[in-house]
PDB file of C-alpha atoms in Angstrom:
ATOM      1  CA  MET A   1     -17.430 -31.248  36.109  1.00  0.00           C
ATOM      2  CA  SER A   2     -17.787 -28.626  33.430  1.00  0.00           C
ATOM      3  CA  LEU A   3     -19.979 -25.580  34.014  1.00  0.00           C
ATOM      4  CA  GLU A   4     -22.588 -27.079  31.679  1.00  0.00           C
ATOM      5  CA  ALA A   5     -22.553 -30.366  33.606  1.00  0.00           C
ATOM      6  CA  ARG A   6     -22.886 -28.578  36.951  1.00  0.00           C
ATOM      7  CA  ASN A   7     -25.802 -26.585  35.593  1.00  0.00           C
ATOM      8  CA  LEU A   8     -27.625 -29.672  34.274  1.00  0.00           C
ATOM      9  CA  ALA A   9     -27.000 -31.618  37.491  1.00  0.00           C
ATOM     10  CA  TYR A  10     -29.745 -29.629  39.245  1.00  0.00           C
ATOM     11  CA  ASN A  11     -31.877 -28.579  36.266  1.00  0.00           C
ATOM     12  CA  ASN A  12     -35.072 -30.496  36.989  1.00  0.00           C
ATOM     13  CA  VAL A  13     -37.024 -28.935  34.115  1.00  0.00           C
ATOM     14  CA  ALA A  14     -34.422 -29.979  31.558  1.00  0.00           C
ATOM     15  CA  HIS A  15     -34.393 -33.486  33.024  1.00  0.00           C
ATOM     16  CA  VAL A  16     -38.134 -34.135  32.536  1.00  0.00           C
ATOM     17  CA  GLY A  17     -38.505 -31.840  29.523  1.00  0.00           C
ATOM     18  CA  PRO A  18     -39.893 -28.292  29.463  1.00  0.00           C
ATOM     19  CA  ASP A  19     -43.221 -29.392  27.951  1.00  0.00           C
ATOM     20  CA  PHE A  20     -43.809 -31.995  30.647  1.00  0.00           C
ATOM     21  CA  ALA A  21     -42.900 -29.549  33.425  1.00  0.00           C
ATOM     22  CA  ARG A  22     -45.165 -26.875  31.968  1.00  0.00           C
ATOM     23  CA  GLN A  23     -48.104 -29.246  31.547  1.00  0.00           C
ATOM     24  CA  LYS A  24     -47.706 -30.556  35.082  1.00  0.00           C
ATOM     25  CA  THR A  25     -47.573 -27.069  36.525  1.00  0.00           C
ATOM     26  CA  GLU A  26     -50.588 -26.007  34.491  1.00  0.00           C
ATOM     27  CA  SER A  27     -52.558 -29.010  35.759  1.00  0.00           C
ATOM     28  CA  TRP A  28     -51.768 -28.099  39.381  1.00  0.00           C
ATOM     29  CA  ALA A  29     -52.718 -24.487  38.737  1.00  0.00           C
ATOM     30  CA  ALA A  30     -56.056 -25.467  37.203  1.00  0.00           C
ATOM     31  CA  ALA A  31     -56.927 -27.817  40.073  1.00  0.00           C
ATOM     32  CA  SER A  32     -55.796 -25.234  42.617  1.00  0.00           C
ATOM     33  CA  LYS A  33     -57.959 -22.524  41.052  1.00  0.00           C
ATOM     34  CA  VAL A  34     -61.041 -24.680  41.597  1.00  0.00           C
ATOM     35  CA  PHE A  35     -59.844 -25.633  45.082  1.00  0.00           C
ATOM     36  CA  ARG A  36     -59.420 -22.005  46.164  1.00  0.00           C
ATOM     37  CA  GLU A  37     -62.733 -20.938  44.663  1.00  0.00           C
ATOM     38  CA  GLN A  38     -64.449 -23.570  46.784  1.00  0.00           C
ATOM     39  CA  ARG A  39     -62.729 -22.342  49.977  1.00  0.00           C
ATOM     40  CA  PRO A  40     -62.464 -18.533  49.680  1.00  0.00           C
ATOM     41  CA  LYS A  41     -63.003 -17.453  53.281  1.00  0.00           C
ATOM     42  CA  HIS A  42     -59.414 -17.281  54.603  1.00  0.00           C
ATOM     43  CA  LEU A  43     -57.299 -16.415  51.553  1.00  0.00           C
ATOM     44  CA  ASN A  44     -54.544 -13.815  51.141  1.00  0.00           C
ATOM     45  CA  LEU A  45     -54.161 -12.972  54.820  1.00  0.00           C
ATOM     46  CA  ALA A  46     -51.179 -10.632  55.098  1.00  0.00           C
ATOM     47  CA  TYR A  47     -48.427 -11.583  57.535  1.00  0.00           C
ATOM     48  CA  ALA A  48     -46.112  -8.755  56.403  1.00  0.00           C
ATOM     49  CA  PRO A  49     -46.137  -5.836  53.941  1.00  0.00           C
ATOM     50  CA  GLY A  50     -45.588  -7.110  50.431  1.00  0.00           C
ATOM     51  CA  GLU A  51     -47.476  -8.415  47.448  1.00  0.00           C
ATOM     52  CA  ARG A  52     -46.706 -12.079  48.170  1.00  0.00           C
ATOM     53  CA  THR A  53     -46.296 -12.144  51.967  1.00  0.00           C
ATOM     54  CA  LYS A  54     -49.697 -13.694  52.620  1.00  0.00           C
ATOM     55  CA  TRP A  55     -51.242 -16.906  53.912  1.00  0.00           C
ATOM     56  CA  ASP A  56     -54.019 -19.032  52.454  1.00  0.00           C
ATOM     57  CA  LEU A  57     -55.708 -20.939  55.294  1.00  0.00           C
ATOM     58  CA  TYR A  58     -58.099 -23.876  55.026  1.00  0.00           C
ATOM     59  CA  PRO A  59     -59.337 -24.599  58.561  1.00  0.00           C
ATOM     60  CA  ALA A  60     -61.052 -27.849  59.479  1.00  0.00           C
ATOM     61  CA  THR A  61     -64.223 -28.012  61.554  1.00  0.00           C
ATOM     62  CA  GLU A  62     -62.168 -28.539  64.732  1.00  0.00           C
ATOM     63  CA  ALA A  63     -59.514 -25.881  65.398  1.00  0.00           C
ATOM     64  CA  LYS A  64     -57.200 -28.165  67.373  1.00  0.00           C
ATOM     65  CA  VAL A  65     -56.677 -30.820  64.714  1.00  0.00           C
ATOM     66  CA  PRO A  66     -53.220 -30.875  63.096  1.00  0.00           C
ATOM     67  CA  CYS A  67     -52.489 -28.486  60.250  1.00  0.00           C
ATOM     68  CA  PHE A  68     -50.694 -29.398  57.028  1.00  0.00           C
ATOM     69  CA  VAL A  69     -48.542 -26.500  55.823  1.00  0.00           C
ATOM     70  CA  HIS A  70     -46.977 -26.603  52.369  1.00  0.00           C
ATOM     71  CA  ILE A  71     -44.129 -24.333  51.224  1.00  0.00           C
ATOM     72  CA  HIS A  72     -44.024 -24.125  47.447  1.00  0.00           C
ATOM     73  CA  GLY A  73     -40.962 -24.671  45.295  1.00  0.00           C
ATOM     74  CA  GLY A  74     -39.507 -23.138  42.144  1.00  0.00           C
ATOM     75  CA  TYR A  75     -35.847 -22.584  43.079  1.00  0.00           C
ATOM     76  CA  TRP A  76     -36.871 -19.508  45.134  1.00  0.00           C
ATOM     77  CA  GLN A  77     -37.639 -17.633  41.885  1.00  0.00           C
ATOM     78  CA  ARG A  78     -40.857 -19.204  40.554  1.00  0.00           C
ATOM     79  CA  GLY A  79     -44.112 -20.652  41.828  1.00  0.00           C
ATOM     80  CA  SER A  80     -46.790 -19.427  44.207  1.00  0.00           C
ATOM     81  CA  LYS A  81     -49.150 -20.630  46.891  1.00  0.00           C
ATOM     82  CA  GLU A  82     -51.949 -20.239  44.349  1.00  0.00           C
ATOM     83  CA  ILE A  83     -50.452 -22.844  42.011  1.00  0.00           C
ATOM     84  CA  PHE A  84     -49.933 -25.485  44.688  1.00  0.00           C
ATOM     85  CA  ALA A  85     -53.113 -25.165  46.780  1.00  0.00           C
ATOM     86  CA  CYS A  86     -54.446 -28.489  45.469  1.00  0.00           C
ATOM     87  CA  LEU A  87     -51.650 -30.310  47.306  1.00  0.00           C
ATOM     88  CA  ALA A  88     -53.661 -29.836  50.508  1.00  0.00           C
ATOM     89  CA  GLU A  89     -56.359 -32.215  49.251  1.00  0.00           C
ATOM     90  CA  GLY A  90     -54.869 -35.322  50.851  1.00  0.00           C
ATOM     91  CA  ALA A  91     -54.570 -33.832  54.333  1.00  0.00           C
ATOM     92  CA  LEU A  92     -57.989 -32.159  54.179  1.00  0.00           C
ATOM     93  CA  ALA A  93     -59.551 -35.484  53.209  1.00  0.00           C
ATOM     94  CA  ARG A  94     -58.152 -36.906  56.456  1.00  0.00           C
ATOM     95  CA  GLY A  95     -59.802 -34.194  58.559  1.00  0.00           C
ATOM     96  CA  TRP A  96     -56.816 -31.881  58.950  1.00  0.00           C
ATOM     97  CA  SER A  97     -56.551 -28.148  58.415  1.00  0.00           C
ATOM     98  CA  ALA A  98     -54.182 -26.827  55.754  1.00  0.00           C
ATOM     99  CA  ALA A  99     -52.257 -23.640  55.054  1.00  0.00           C
ATOM    100  CA  LEU A 100     -49.917 -22.318  52.372  1.00  0.00           C
ATOM    101  CA  PRO A 101     -47.640 -19.271  52.757  1.00  0.00           C
ATOM    102  CA  GLY A 102     -46.394 -17.035  49.990  1.00  0.00           C
ATOM    103  CA  TYR A 103     -43.013 -15.318  49.929  1.00  0.00           C
ATOM    104  CA  THR A 104     -41.179 -12.791  47.779  1.00  0.00           C
ATOM    105  CA  LEU A 105     -39.228 -14.353  44.918  1.00  0.00           C
ATOM    106  CA  ALA A 106     -35.685 -13.803  43.675  1.00  0.00           C
ATOM    107  CA  PRO A 107     -34.247 -11.624  42.263  1.00  0.00           C
ATOM    108  CA  GLU A 108     -36.504  -9.156  44.063  1.00  0.00           C
ATOM    109  CA  ALA A 109     -35.640 -10.894  47.332  1.00  0.00           C
ATOM    110  CA  SER A 110     -32.403 -12.510  48.455  1.00  0.00           C
ATOM    111  CA  LEU A 111     -32.522 -15.917  50.101  1.00  0.00           C
ATOM    112  CA  THR A 112     -31.837 -14.139  53.385  1.00  0.00           C
ATOM    113  CA  GLN A 113     -34.985 -12.059  52.893  1.00  0.00           C
ATOM    114  CA  ILE A 114     -37.002 -15.125  51.876  1.00  0.00           C
ATOM    115  CA  THR A 115     -36.012 -17.067  54.989  1.00  0.00           C
ATOM    116  CA  ASN A 116     -36.708 -14.029  57.176  1.00  0.00           C
ATOM    117  CA  GLU A 117     -40.156 -13.766  55.599  1.00  0.00           C
ATOM    118  CA  LEU A 118     -40.840 -17.422  56.388  1.00  0.00           C
ATOM    119  CA  ARG A 119     -39.953 -16.855  60.035  1.00  0.00           C
ATOM    120  CA  THR A 120     -42.316 -13.884  60.119  1.00  0.00           C
ATOM    121  CA  ALA A 121     -45.005 -16.003  58.459  1.00  0.00           C
ATOM    122  CA  PHE A 122     -44.786 -18.701  61.108  1.00  0.00           C
ATOM    123  CA  ASP A 123     -44.708 -16.098  63.872  1.00  0.00           C
ATOM    124  CA  TRP A 124     -47.974 -14.770  62.431  1.00  0.00           C
ATOM    125  CA  LEU A 125     -49.496 -18.263  62.253  1.00  0.00           C
ATOM    126  CA  ASP A 126     -48.507 -18.848  65.875  1.00  0.00           C
ATOM    127  CA  ALA A 127     -50.132 -15.594  66.978  1.00  0.00           C
ATOM    128  CA  LYS A 128     -53.139 -15.379  64.638  1.00  0.00           C
ATOM    129  CA  GLY A 129     -53.922 -18.895  63.438  1.00  0.00           C
ATOM    130  CA  ALA A 130     -56.453 -19.616  66.168  1.00  0.00           C
ATOM    131  CA  GLU A 131     -58.482 -16.582  65.107  1.00  0.00           C
ATOM    132  CA  HIS A 132     -58.994 -18.342  61.768  1.00  0.00           C
ATOM    133  CA  GLY A 133     -59.675 -21.816  63.171  1.00  0.00           C
ATOM    134  CA  ILE A 134     -56.129 -23.258  63.140  1.00  0.00           C
ATOM    135  CA  ALA A 135     -54.798 -24.058  66.601  1.00  0.00           C
ATOM    136  CA  GLY A 136     -53.371 -27.583  66.350  1.00  0.00           C
ATOM    137  CA  PRO A 137     -49.827 -28.845  65.784  1.00  0.00           C
ATOM    138  CA  ILE A 138     -48.167 -27.743  62.541  1.00  0.00           C
ATOM    139  CA  ILE A 139     -46.600 -30.300  60.206  1.00  0.00           C
ATOM    140  CA  VAL A 140     -44.653 -28.538  57.454  1.00  0.00           C
ATOM    141  CA  THR A 141     -44.032 -29.970  54.017  1.00  0.00           C
ATOM    142  CA  GLY A 142     -42.158 -28.398  51.156  1.00  0.00           C
ATOM    143  CA  TRP A 143     -40.989 -29.358  47.693  1.00  0.00           C
ATOM    144  CA  SER A 144     -37.780 -28.443  45.849  1.00  0.00           C
ATOM    145  CA  ALA A 145     -36.871 -24.961  47.159  1.00  0.00           C
ATOM    146  CA  GLY A 146     -39.698 -25.515  49.616  1.00  0.00           C
ATOM    147  CA  GLY A 147     -37.914 -28.672  50.786  1.00  0.00           C
ATOM    148  CA  HIS A 148     -34.932 -26.551  51.718  1.00  0.00           C
ATOM    149  CA  LEU A 149     -37.218 -24.014  53.430  1.00  0.00           C
ATOM    150  CA  THR A 150     -38.954 -26.815  55.342  1.00  0.00           C
ATOM    151  CA  ALA A 151     -35.641 -27.926  56.795  1.00  0.00           C
ATOM    152  CA  PHE A 152     -34.763 -24.308  57.558  1.00  0.00           C
ATOM    153  CA  ILE A 153     -38.005 -23.547  59.426  1.00  0.00           C
ATOM    154  CA  LEU A 154     -38.079 -26.813  61.420  1.00  0.00           C
ATOM    155  CA  ASP A 155     -36.685 -25.086  64.498  1.00  0.00           C
ATOM    156  CA  HIS A 156     -39.595 -22.640  64.738  1.00  0.00           C
ATOM    157  CA  ARG A 157     -41.568 -23.065  67.959  1.00  0.00           C
ATOM    158  CA  LYS A 158     -44.828 -23.483  66.011  1.00  0.00           C
ATOM    159  CA  VAL A 159     -43.521 -26.406  63.923  1.00  0.00           C
ATOM    160  CA  ALA A 160     -43.909 -29.931  65.306  1.00  0.00           C
ATOM    161  CA  ALA A 161     -42.371 -31.873  62.403  1.00  0.00           C
ATOM    162  CA  GLY A 162     -41.604 -31.688  58.708  1.00  0.00           C
ATOM    163  CA  LEU A 163     -41.424 -33.517  55.401  1.00  0.00           C
ATOM    164  CA  ALA A 164     -38.846 -32.177  52.944  1.00  0.00           C
ATOM    165  CA  ILE A 165     -39.453 -33.339  49.379  1.00  0.00           C
ATOM    166  CA  SER A 166     -36.723 -33.258  46.722  1.00  0.00           C
ATOM    167  CA  GLY A 167     -34.755 -30.383  48.202  1.00  0.00           C
ATOM    168  CA  VAL A 168     -31.163 -29.150  47.981  1.00  0.00           C
ATOM    169  CA  PHE A 169     -29.694 -29.008  51.468  1.00  0.00           C
ATOM    170  CA  ASP A 170     -26.148 -27.781  50.826  1.00  0.00           C
ATOM    171  CA  LEU A 171     -26.507 -24.600  48.799  1.00  0.00           C
ATOM    172  CA  ALA A 172     -22.886 -24.691  47.657  1.00  0.00           C
ATOM    173  CA  ALA A 173     -24.025 -27.199  45.048  1.00  0.00           C
ATOM    174  CA  LEU A 174     -26.004 -24.420  43.339  1.00  0.00           C
ATOM    175  CA  ARG A 175     -23.243 -21.807  43.309  1.00  0.00           C
ATOM    176  CA  ASP A 176     -22.285 -22.690  39.741  1.00  0.00           C
ATOM    177  CA  SER A 177     -25.788 -23.392  38.413  1.00  0.00           C
ATOM    178  CA  PRO A 178     -26.716 -20.376  36.271  1.00  0.00           C
ATOM    179  CA  HIS A 179     -30.369 -21.375  35.924  1.00  0.00           C
ATOM    180  CA  VAL A 180     -30.631 -20.998  39.711  1.00  0.00           C
ATOM    181  CA  ASN A 181     -27.971 -18.587  40.822  1.00  0.00           C
ATOM    182  CA  ASP A 182     -28.297 -15.953  38.101  1.00  0.00           C
ATOM    183  CA  LYS A 183     -31.387 -14.782  39.991  1.00  0.00           C
ATOM    184  CA  VAL A 184     -30.872 -16.071  43.540  1.00  0.00           C
ATOM    185  CA  LYS A 185     -27.276 -14.750  43.715  1.00  0.00           C
ATOM    186  CA  LEU A 186     -26.245 -16.779  46.732  1.00  0.00           C
ATOM    187  CA  THR A 187     -23.526 -15.224  48.855  1.00  0.00           C
ATOM    188  CA  GLU A 188     -20.893 -17.246  50.675  1.00  0.00           C
ATOM    189  CA  VAL A 189     -22.464 -16.184  53.966  1.00  0.00           C
ATOM    190  CA  GLU A 190     -25.856 -17.482  52.818  1.00  0.00           C
ATOM    191  CA  ILE A 191     -24.343 -20.758  51.678  1.00  0.00           C
ATOM    192  CA  GLU A 192     -22.783 -21.217  55.113  1.00  0.00           C
ATOM    193  CA  THR A 193     -25.661 -20.018  57.298  1.00  0.00           C
ATOM    194  CA  LEU A 194     -28.720 -21.102  55.286  1.00  0.00           C
ATOM    195  CA  SER A 195     -27.602 -24.598  54.242  1.00  0.00           C
ATOM    196  CA  PRO A 196     -29.262 -27.192  56.523  1.00  0.00           C
ATOM    197  CA  MET A 197     -26.286 -29.516  55.925  1.00  0.00           C
ATOM    198  CA  ARG A 198     -24.031 -26.910  57.538  1.00  0.00           C
ATOM    199  CA  GLN A 199     -26.139 -26.328  60.651  1.00  0.00           C
ATOM    200  CA  PRO A 200     -26.784 -28.443  63.754  1.00  0.00           C
ATOM    201  CA  SER A 201     -29.642 -30.879  63.223  1.00  0.00           C
ATOM    202  CA  VAL A 202     -32.913 -29.912  64.895  1.00  0.00           C
ATOM    203  CA  ASN A 203     -34.272 -32.582  67.228  1.00  0.00           C
ATOM    204  CA  LYS A 204     -37.705 -32.757  65.656  1.00  0.00           C
ATOM    205  CA  PRO A 205     -39.013 -35.318  63.162  1.00  0.00           C
ATOM    206  CA  LEU A 206     -38.011 -34.467  59.606  1.00  0.00           C
ATOM    207  CA  SER A 207     -38.600 -37.083  56.950  1.00  0.00           C
ATOM    208  CA  ILE A 208     -36.944 -36.641  53.574  1.00  0.00           C
ATOM    209  CA  ALA A 209     -38.510 -37.887  50.348  1.00  0.00           C
ATOM    210  CA  TYR A 210     -37.264 -38.099  46.780  1.00  0.00           C
ATOM    211  CA  GLY A 211     -38.290 -39.785  43.550  1.00  0.00           C
ATOM    212  CA  THR A 212     -36.137 -42.606  42.239  1.00  0.00           C
ATOM    213  CA  GLY A 213     -36.568 -41.098  38.762  1.00  0.00           C
ATOM    214  CA  GLU A 214     -34.973 -37.777  39.748  1.00  0.00           C
ATOM    215  CA  LEU A 215     -31.576 -36.445  38.777  1.00  0.00           C
ATOM    216  CA  PRO A 216     -28.726 -38.285  40.538  1.00  0.00           C
ATOM    217  CA  ALA A 217     -27.571 -35.067  42.214  1.00  0.00           C
ATOM    218  CA  MET A 218     -31.066 -34.445  43.602  1.00  0.00           C
ATOM    219  CA  ILE A 219     -31.287 -38.006  44.928  1.00  0.00           C
ATOM    220  CA  ALA A 220     -27.860 -37.629  46.529  1.00  0.00           C
ATOM    221  CA  SER A 221     -28.914 -34.372  48.166  1.00  0.00           C
ATOM    222  CA  SER A 222     -31.826 -36.054  49.962  1.00  0.00           C
ATOM    223  CA  ARG A 223     -29.853 -39.153  50.895  1.00  0.00           C
ATOM    224  CA  ASP A 224     -26.879 -37.135  52.155  1.00  0.00           C
ATOM    225  CA  TYR A 225     -29.047 -34.883  54.296  1.00  0.00           C
ATOM    226  CA  HIS A 226     -30.842 -37.849  55.832  1.00  0.00           C
ATOM    227  CA  ALA A 227     -27.466 -39.429  56.632  1.00  0.00           C
ATOM    228  CA  TYR A 228     -26.270 -36.130  58.139  1.00  0.00           C
ATOM    229  CA  ARG A 229     -29.282 -36.035  60.446  1.00  0.00           C
ATOM    230  CA  ALA A 230     -28.972 -39.724  61.276  1.00  0.00           C
ATOM    231  CA  GLN A 231     -25.449 -39.098  62.566  1.00  0.00           C
ATOM    232  CA  ALA A 232     -26.987 -36.755  65.129  1.00  0.00           C
ATOM    233  CA  HIS A 233     -29.620 -39.399  66.075  1.00  0.00           C
ATOM    234  CA  VAL A 234     -32.550 -37.107  65.311  1.00  0.00           C
ATOM    235  CA  PRO A 235     -35.838 -38.607  64.079  1.00  0.00           C
ATOM    236  CA  GLY A 236     -37.061 -38.892  60.518  1.00  0.00           C
ATOM    237  CA  HIS A 237     -37.366 -41.370  57.667  1.00  0.00           C
ATOM    238  CA  LEU A 238     -35.819 -41.496  54.209  1.00  0.00           C
ATOM    239  CA  ILE A 239     -38.632 -42.146  51.723  1.00  0.00           C
ATOM    240  CA  PRO A 240     -37.831 -43.052  48.109  1.00  0.00           C
ATOM    241  CA  ILE A 241     -40.911 -42.885  45.890  1.00  0.00           C
ATOM    242  CA  ALA A 242     -40.489 -45.491  43.171  1.00  0.00           C
ATOM    243  CA  LYS A 243     -40.332 -44.191  39.586  1.00  0.00           C
ATOM    244  CA  ALA A 244     -41.401 -40.665  40.566  1.00  0.00           C
ATOM    245  CA  ASN A 245     -39.580 -37.740  38.995  1.00  0.00           C
ATOM    246  CA  HIS A 246     -39.133 -34.268  40.455  1.00  0.00           C
ATOM    247  CA  PHE A 247     -42.669 -33.286  39.430  1.00  0.00           C
ATOM    248  CA  THR A 248     -44.786 -36.441  39.692  1.00  0.00           C
ATOM    249  CA  ILE A 249     -43.702 -36.995  43.298  1.00  0.00           C
ATOM    250  CA  LEU A 250     -45.990 -34.134  44.325  1.00  0.00           C
ATOM    251  CA  ASP A 251     -49.086 -36.046  43.230  1.00  0.00           C
ATOM    252  CA  GLU A 252     -48.611 -38.114  46.402  1.00  0.00           C
ATOM    253  CA  LEU A 253     -49.749 -35.226  48.595  1.00  0.00           C
ATOM    254  CA  ARG A 254     -53.087 -34.946  46.801  1.00  0.00           C
ATOM    255  CA  LEU A 255     -53.998 -38.528  47.752  1.00  0.00           C
ATOM    256  CA  ALA A 256     -55.505 -39.300  51.154  1.00  0.00           C
ATOM    257  CA  ASN A 257     -53.772 -42.689  51.481  1.00  0.00           C
ATOM    258  CA  SER A 258     -50.433 -42.216  49.704  1.00  0.00           C
ATOM    259  CA  ASP A 259     -47.048 -42.920  51.269  1.00  0.00           C
ATOM    260  CA  LEU A 260     -46.320 -39.223  51.756  1.00  0.00           C
ATOM    261  CA  THR A 261     -49.747 -38.354  53.172  1.00  0.00           C
ATOM    262  CA  ARG A 262     -49.513 -41.249  55.613  1.00  0.00           C
ATOM    263  CA  GLU A 263     -46.060 -40.039  56.644  1.00  0.00           C
ATOM    264  CA  VAL A 264     -47.454 -36.581  57.363  1.00  0.00           C
ATOM    265  CA  LEU A 265     -50.306 -38.057  59.400  1.00  0.00           C
ATOM    266  CA  GLN A 266     -47.936 -40.183  61.469  1.00  0.00           C
ATOM    267  CA  MET A 267     -45.767 -37.173  62.282  1.00  0.00           C
ATOM    268  CA  ALA A 268     -48.568 -35.609  64.291  1.00  0.00           C
ATOM    269  CA  GLU A 269     -48.353 -38.580  66.648  1.00  0.00           C
ATOM    270  CA  TYR A 270     -44.566 -38.537  67.112  1.00  0.00           C
ATOM    271  CA  LYS A 271     -43.230 -37.524  70.505  1.00  0.00           C
ATOM    272  CA  VAL A 272     -39.616 -36.352  70.828  1.00  0.00           C
ATOM    273  CA  THR A 273     -37.966 -37.958  73.840  1.00  0.00           C
TER     274      THR A 273
END
């Protein structure tokens, strides 16, 4: 493949069109602004020094119910917990708690720093969550870059299960993608140590979802990672969402009875044998 072809293979904005991607993001941001204004009590709780190293928590009435955690996407260089807060609507409607972490973006942070921040964030949630009304099992979801980070953080003691949506799980595929790597600047060590496809599979449920309207390379990434985990006989489903593209697939999480919300709910009941 030419450099241009390799770049376009993972360019989700170019695939749907910049106007569509912008409008979709703006609609999430508007809904999330209202959502956060209605639930202001546990926002921007610092888990580490830094402008973005903070949690937004949305506890349920009962502290011990499961908690939906969502890690935002944006190829590790865009996005924020503020934009994607509305994605917690589906889980909250089912009586769960919800939480969204922030993290420092590239190029200010390397992917090594970002993953270290996520570990610190979940350490904080383990230690401090109960003080804010969140003490139940944690089910992590993440989209795009957040899908990768969901797979990465699955081994944390606080995490019971995960749902990775439209992620890239072997980072070598992005080495020659300027729209990603010009800012992320992946090193060979990071590609080897931070690619879920290059690490032993964690024996916890991890379902992997993608839209059938996504780029072929993105579809292959999800299917290949599911197959990789299946070879190790670890639990988790492969979930194609018909006709969804890289952006519309996220609307599933806002619905209380969608395929992805039901998958998250079922994960809280799964017992690893």
